[in-house]
The first five atom37 places (N, CA, C, CB, O) and aatype in JSON, in Angstrom:
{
  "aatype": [20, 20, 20, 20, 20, 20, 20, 20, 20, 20, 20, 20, 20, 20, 20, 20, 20, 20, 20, 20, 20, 20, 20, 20, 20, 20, 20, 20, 20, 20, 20, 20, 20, 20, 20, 20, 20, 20, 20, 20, 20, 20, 20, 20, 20, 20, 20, 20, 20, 20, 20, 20, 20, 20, 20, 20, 20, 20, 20, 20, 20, 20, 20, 20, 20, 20, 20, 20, 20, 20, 20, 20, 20, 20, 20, 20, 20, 20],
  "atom_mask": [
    [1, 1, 1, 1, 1],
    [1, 1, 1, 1, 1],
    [1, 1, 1, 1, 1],
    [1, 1, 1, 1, 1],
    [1, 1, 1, 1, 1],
    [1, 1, 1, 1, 1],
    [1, 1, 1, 1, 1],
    [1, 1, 1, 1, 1],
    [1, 1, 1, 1, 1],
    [1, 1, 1, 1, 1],
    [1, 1, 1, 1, 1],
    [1, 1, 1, 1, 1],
    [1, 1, 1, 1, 1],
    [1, 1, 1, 1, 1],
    [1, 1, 1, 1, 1],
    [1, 1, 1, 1, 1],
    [1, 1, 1, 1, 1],
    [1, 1, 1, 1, 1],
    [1, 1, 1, 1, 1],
    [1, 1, 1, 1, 1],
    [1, 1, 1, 1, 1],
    [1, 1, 1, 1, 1],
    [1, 1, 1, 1, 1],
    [1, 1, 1, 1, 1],
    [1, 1, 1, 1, 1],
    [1, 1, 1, 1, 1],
    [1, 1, 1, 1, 1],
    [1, 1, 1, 1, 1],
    [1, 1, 1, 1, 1],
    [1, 1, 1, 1, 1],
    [1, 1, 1, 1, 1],
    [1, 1, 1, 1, 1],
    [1, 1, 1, 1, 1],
    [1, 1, 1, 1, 1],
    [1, 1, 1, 1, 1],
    [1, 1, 1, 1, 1],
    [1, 1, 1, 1, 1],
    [1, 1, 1, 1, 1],
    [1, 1, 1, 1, 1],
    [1, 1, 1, 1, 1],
    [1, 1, 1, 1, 1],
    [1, 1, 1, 1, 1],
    [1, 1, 1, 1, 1],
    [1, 1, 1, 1, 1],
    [1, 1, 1, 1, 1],
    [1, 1, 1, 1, 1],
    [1, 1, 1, 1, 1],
    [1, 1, 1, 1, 1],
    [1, 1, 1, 1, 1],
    [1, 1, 1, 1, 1],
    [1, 1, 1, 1, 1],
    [1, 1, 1, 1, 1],
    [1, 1, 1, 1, 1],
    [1, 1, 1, 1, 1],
    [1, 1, 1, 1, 1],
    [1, 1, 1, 1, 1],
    [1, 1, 1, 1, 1],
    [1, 1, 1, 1, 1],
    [1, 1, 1, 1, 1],
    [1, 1, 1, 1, 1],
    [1, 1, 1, 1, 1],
    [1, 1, 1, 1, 1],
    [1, 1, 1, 1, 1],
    [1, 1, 1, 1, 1],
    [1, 1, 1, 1, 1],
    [1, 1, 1, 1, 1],
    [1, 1, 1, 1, 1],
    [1, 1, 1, 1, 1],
    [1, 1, 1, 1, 1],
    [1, 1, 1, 1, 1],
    [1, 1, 1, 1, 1],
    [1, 1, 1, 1, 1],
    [1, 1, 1, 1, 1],
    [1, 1, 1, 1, 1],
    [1, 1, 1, 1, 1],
    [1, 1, 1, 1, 1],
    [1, 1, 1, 1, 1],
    [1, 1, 1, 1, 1]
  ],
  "atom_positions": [
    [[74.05, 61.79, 86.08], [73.07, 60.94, 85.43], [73.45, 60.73, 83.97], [71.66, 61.55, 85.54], [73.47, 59.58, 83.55]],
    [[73.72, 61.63, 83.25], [74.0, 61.41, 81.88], [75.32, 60.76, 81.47], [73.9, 62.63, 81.26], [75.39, 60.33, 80.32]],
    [[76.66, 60.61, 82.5], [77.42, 60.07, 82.28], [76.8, 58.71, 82.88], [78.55, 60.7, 82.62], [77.86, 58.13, 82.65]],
    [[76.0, 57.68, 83.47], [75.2, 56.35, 83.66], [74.36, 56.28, 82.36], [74.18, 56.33, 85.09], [74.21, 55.08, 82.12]],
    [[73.79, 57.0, 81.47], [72.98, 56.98, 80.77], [73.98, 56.79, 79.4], [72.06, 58.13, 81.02], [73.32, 56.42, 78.42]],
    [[75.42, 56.97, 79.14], [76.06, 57.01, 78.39], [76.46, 55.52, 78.1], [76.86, 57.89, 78.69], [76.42, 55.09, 76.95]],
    [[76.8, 54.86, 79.02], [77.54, 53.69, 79.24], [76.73, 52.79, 79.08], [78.17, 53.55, 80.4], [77.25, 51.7, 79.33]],
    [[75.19, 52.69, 78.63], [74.24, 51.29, 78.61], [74.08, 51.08, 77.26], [72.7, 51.36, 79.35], [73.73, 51.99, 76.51]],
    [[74.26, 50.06, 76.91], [74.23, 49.69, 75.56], [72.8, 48.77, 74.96], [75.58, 48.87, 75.42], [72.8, 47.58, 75.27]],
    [[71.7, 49.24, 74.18], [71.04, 48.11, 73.91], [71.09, 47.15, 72.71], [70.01, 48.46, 74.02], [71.75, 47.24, 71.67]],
    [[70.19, 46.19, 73.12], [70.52, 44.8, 72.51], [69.0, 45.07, 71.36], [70.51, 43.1, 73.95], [67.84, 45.25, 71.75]],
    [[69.48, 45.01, 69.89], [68.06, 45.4, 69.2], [67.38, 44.35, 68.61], [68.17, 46.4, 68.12], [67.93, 43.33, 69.04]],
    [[66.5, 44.05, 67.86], [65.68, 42.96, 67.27], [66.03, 42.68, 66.12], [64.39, 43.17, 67.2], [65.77, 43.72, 65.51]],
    [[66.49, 41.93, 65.34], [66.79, 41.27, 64.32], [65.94, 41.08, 63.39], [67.18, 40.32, 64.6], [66.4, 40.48, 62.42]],
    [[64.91, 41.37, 63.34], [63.77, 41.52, 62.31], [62.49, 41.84, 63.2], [63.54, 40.07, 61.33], [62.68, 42.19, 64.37]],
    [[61.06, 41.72, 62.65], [60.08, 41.55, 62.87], [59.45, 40.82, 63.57], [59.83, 41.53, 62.28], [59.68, 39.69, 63.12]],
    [[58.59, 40.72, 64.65], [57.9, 39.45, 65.36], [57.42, 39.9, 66.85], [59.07, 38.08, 65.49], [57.23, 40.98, 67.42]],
    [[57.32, 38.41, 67.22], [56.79, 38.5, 68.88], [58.18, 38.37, 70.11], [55.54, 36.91, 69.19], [58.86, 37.36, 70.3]],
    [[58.3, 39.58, 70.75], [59.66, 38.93, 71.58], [59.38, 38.24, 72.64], [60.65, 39.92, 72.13], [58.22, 38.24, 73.05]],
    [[60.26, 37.6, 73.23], [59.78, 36.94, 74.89], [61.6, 36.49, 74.84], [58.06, 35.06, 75.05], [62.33, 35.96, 74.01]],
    [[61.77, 37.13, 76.41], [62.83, 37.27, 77.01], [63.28, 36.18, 78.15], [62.71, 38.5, 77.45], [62.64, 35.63, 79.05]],
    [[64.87, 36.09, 77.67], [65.49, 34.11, 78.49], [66.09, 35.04, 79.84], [67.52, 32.68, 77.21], [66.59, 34.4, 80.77]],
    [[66.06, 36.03, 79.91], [66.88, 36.53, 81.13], [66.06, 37.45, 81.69], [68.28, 37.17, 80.84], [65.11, 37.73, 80.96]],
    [[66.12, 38.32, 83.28], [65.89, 39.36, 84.1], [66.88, 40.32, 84.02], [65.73, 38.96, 85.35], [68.06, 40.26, 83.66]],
    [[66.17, 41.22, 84.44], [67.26, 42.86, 85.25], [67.78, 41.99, 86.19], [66.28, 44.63, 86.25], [67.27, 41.16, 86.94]],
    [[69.5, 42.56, 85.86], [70.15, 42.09, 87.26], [70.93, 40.6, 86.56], [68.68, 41.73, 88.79], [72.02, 40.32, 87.06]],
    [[70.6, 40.01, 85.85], [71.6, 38.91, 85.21], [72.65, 39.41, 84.53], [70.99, 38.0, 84.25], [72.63, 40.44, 83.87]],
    [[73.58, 38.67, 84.7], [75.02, 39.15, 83.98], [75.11, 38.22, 82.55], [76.58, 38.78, 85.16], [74.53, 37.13, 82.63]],
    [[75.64, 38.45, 81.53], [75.54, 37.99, 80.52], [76.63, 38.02, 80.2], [74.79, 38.38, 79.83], [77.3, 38.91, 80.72]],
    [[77.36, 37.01, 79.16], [78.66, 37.0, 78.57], [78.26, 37.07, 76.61], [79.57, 35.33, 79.24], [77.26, 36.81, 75.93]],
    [[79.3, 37.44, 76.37], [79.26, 37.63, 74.76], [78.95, 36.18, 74.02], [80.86, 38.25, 74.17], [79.81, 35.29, 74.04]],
    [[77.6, 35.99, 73.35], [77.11, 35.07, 72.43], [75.99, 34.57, 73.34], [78.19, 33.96, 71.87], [75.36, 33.6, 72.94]],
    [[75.64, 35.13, 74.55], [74.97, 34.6, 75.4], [72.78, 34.45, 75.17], [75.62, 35.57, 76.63], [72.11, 35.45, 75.44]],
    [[72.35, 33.65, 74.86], [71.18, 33.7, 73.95], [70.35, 34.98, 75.1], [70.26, 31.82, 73.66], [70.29, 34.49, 76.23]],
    [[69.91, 35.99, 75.07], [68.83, 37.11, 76.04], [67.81, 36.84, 75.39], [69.03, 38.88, 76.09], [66.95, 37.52, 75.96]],
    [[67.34, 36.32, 74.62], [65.53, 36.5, 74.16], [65.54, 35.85, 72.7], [64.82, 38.51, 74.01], [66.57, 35.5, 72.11]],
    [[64.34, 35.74, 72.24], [64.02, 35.35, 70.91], [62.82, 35.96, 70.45], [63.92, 33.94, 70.79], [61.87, 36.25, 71.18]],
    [[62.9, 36.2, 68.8], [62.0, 36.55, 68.52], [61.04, 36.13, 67.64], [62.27, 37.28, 68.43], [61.55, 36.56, 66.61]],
    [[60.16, 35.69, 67.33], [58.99, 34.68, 66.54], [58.8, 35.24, 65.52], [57.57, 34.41, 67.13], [58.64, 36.45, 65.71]],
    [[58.73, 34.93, 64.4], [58.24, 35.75, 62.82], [57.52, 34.09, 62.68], [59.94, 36.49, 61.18], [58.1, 33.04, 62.96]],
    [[56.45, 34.19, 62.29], [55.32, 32.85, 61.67], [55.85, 31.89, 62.2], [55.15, 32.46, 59.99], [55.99, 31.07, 61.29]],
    [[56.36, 31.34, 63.4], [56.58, 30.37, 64.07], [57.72, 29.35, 63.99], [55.65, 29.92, 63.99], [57.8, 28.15, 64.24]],
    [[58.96, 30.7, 63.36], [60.46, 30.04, 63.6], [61.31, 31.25, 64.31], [61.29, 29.5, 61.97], [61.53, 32.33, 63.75]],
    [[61.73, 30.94, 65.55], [62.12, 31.85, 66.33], [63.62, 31.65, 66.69], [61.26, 31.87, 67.42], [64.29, 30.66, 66.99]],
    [[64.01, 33.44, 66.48], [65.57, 33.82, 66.29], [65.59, 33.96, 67.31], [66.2, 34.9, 65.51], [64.74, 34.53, 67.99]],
    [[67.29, 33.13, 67.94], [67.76, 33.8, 68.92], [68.25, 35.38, 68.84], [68.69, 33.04, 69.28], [68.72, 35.88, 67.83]],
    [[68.02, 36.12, 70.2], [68.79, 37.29, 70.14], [70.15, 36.97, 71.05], [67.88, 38.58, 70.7], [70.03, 36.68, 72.24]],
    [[71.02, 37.01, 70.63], [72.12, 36.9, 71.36], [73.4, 38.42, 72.09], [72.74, 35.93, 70.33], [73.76, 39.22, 71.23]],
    [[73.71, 38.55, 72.97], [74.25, 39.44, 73.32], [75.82, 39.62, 72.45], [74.19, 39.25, 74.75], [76.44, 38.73, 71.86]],
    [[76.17, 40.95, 72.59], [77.24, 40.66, 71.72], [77.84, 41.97, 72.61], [77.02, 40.65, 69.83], [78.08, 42.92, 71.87]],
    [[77.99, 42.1, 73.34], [78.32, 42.83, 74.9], [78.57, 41.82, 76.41], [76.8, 43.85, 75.28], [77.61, 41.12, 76.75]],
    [[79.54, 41.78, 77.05], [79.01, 41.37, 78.43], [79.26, 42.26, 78.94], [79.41, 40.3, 79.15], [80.12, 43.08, 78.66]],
    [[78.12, 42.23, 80.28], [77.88, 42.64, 81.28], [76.52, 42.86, 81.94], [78.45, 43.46, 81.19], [76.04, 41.73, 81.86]],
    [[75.73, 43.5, 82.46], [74.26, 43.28, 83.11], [73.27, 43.65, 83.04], [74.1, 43.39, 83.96], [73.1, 44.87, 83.04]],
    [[72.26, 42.82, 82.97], [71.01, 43.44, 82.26], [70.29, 44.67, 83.1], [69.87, 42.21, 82.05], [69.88, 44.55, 84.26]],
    [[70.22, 45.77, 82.4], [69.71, 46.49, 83.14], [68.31, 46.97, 83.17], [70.37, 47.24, 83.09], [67.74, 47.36, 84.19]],
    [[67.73, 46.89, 81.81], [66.36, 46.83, 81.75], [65.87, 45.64, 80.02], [65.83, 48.79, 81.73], [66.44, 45.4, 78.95]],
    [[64.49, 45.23, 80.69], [63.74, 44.79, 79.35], [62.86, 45.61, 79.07], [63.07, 43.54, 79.32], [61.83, 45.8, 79.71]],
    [[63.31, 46.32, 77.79], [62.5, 46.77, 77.35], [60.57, 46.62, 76.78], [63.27, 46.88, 76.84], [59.63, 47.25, 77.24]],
    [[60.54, 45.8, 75.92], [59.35, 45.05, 75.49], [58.68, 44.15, 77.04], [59.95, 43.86, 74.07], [59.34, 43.86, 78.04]],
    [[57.25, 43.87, 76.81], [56.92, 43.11, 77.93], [57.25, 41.46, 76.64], [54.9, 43.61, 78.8], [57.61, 41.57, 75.46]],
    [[57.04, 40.41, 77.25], [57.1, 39.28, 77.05], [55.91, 38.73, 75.83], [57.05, 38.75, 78.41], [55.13, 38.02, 76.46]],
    [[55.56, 38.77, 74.65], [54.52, 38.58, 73.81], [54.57, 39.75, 73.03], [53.25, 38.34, 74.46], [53.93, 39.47, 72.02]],
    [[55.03, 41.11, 72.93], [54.69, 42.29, 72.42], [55.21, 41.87, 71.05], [55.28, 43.62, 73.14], [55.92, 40.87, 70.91]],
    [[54.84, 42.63, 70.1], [55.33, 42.65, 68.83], [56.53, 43.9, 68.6], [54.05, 42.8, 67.89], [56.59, 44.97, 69.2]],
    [[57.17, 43.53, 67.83], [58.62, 44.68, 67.94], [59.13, 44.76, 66.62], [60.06, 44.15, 68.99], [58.68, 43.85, 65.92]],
    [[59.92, 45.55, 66.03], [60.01, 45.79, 64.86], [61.16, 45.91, 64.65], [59.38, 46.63, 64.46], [61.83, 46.14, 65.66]],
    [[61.79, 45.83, 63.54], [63.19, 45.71, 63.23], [63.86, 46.55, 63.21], [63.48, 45.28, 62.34], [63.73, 47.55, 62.5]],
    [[65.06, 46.24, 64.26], [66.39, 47.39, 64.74], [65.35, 47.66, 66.39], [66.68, 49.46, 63.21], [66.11, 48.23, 67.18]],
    [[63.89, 47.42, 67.07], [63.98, 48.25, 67.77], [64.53, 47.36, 69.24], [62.66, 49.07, 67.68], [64.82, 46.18, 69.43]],
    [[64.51, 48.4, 70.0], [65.74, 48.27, 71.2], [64.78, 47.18, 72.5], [66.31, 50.39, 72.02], [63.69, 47.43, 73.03]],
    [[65.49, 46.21, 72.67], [65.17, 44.61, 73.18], [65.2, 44.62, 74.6], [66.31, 43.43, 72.67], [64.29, 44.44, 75.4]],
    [[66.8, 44.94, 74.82], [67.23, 44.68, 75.86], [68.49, 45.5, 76.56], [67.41, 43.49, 75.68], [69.64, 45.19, 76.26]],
    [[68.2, 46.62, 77.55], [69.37, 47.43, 77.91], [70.82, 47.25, 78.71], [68.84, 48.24, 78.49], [70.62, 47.2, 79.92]],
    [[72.22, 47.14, 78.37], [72.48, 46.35, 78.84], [73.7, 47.7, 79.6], [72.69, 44.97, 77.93], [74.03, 48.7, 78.97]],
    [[74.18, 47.39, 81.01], [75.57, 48.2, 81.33], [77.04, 47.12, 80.96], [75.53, 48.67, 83.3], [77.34, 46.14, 81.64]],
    [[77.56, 47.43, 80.12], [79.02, 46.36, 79.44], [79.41, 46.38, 81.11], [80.67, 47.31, 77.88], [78.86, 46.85, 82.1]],
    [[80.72, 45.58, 80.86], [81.01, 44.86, 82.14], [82.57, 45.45, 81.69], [80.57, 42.89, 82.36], [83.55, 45.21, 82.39]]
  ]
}
C-alpha cells in the first residue's frame, strides 16, 4: 500500500476561491491539460495539470471553497 500511496501526485490550487472540476476519477490527462478552475470574485483560473497520467481522486466536492496550495486533484503520473 505505501509503495501505491507514494507514486500519486496532487494537483494544488493556485490561490483562493470556489473550485469546480472539468474532469472524473478514471480520466487520463496529458501535461497543460485544463482539470478544474478556480473562482476568486468572478474571474476564474484555470488549474492545469503539469503531470500526465490518471485521475485518481477529486479531492474538493464541486462549489467548495479551497485555499491556497491546498490539494485539488490526485493524480497516478503515467
Amino acid at each position: 500500500v505505501a509503495a501505491a500511496v507514494a507514486v500519486l501526485r496532487d494537483v494544488t490550487a493556485p490561490h483562493l476561491g470556489i473550485f469546480s472540476a472539468r474532469v472524473s476519477p478514471g480520466t487520463q490527462v496529458e501535461v497543460g491539460m485544463v482539470i478544474g478552475q478556480v473562482d476568486k470574485l468572478g474571474e476564474a483560473t484555470d488549474v492545469v495539470s503539469d503531470t500526465a497520467g490518471r485521475i485518481a481522486a477529486i479531492l474538493p466536492n464541486d462549489g467548495d471553497m479551497v485555499e491556497y496550495g491546498a490539494p485539488l486533484v490526485r493524480l497516478e503520473p503515467a
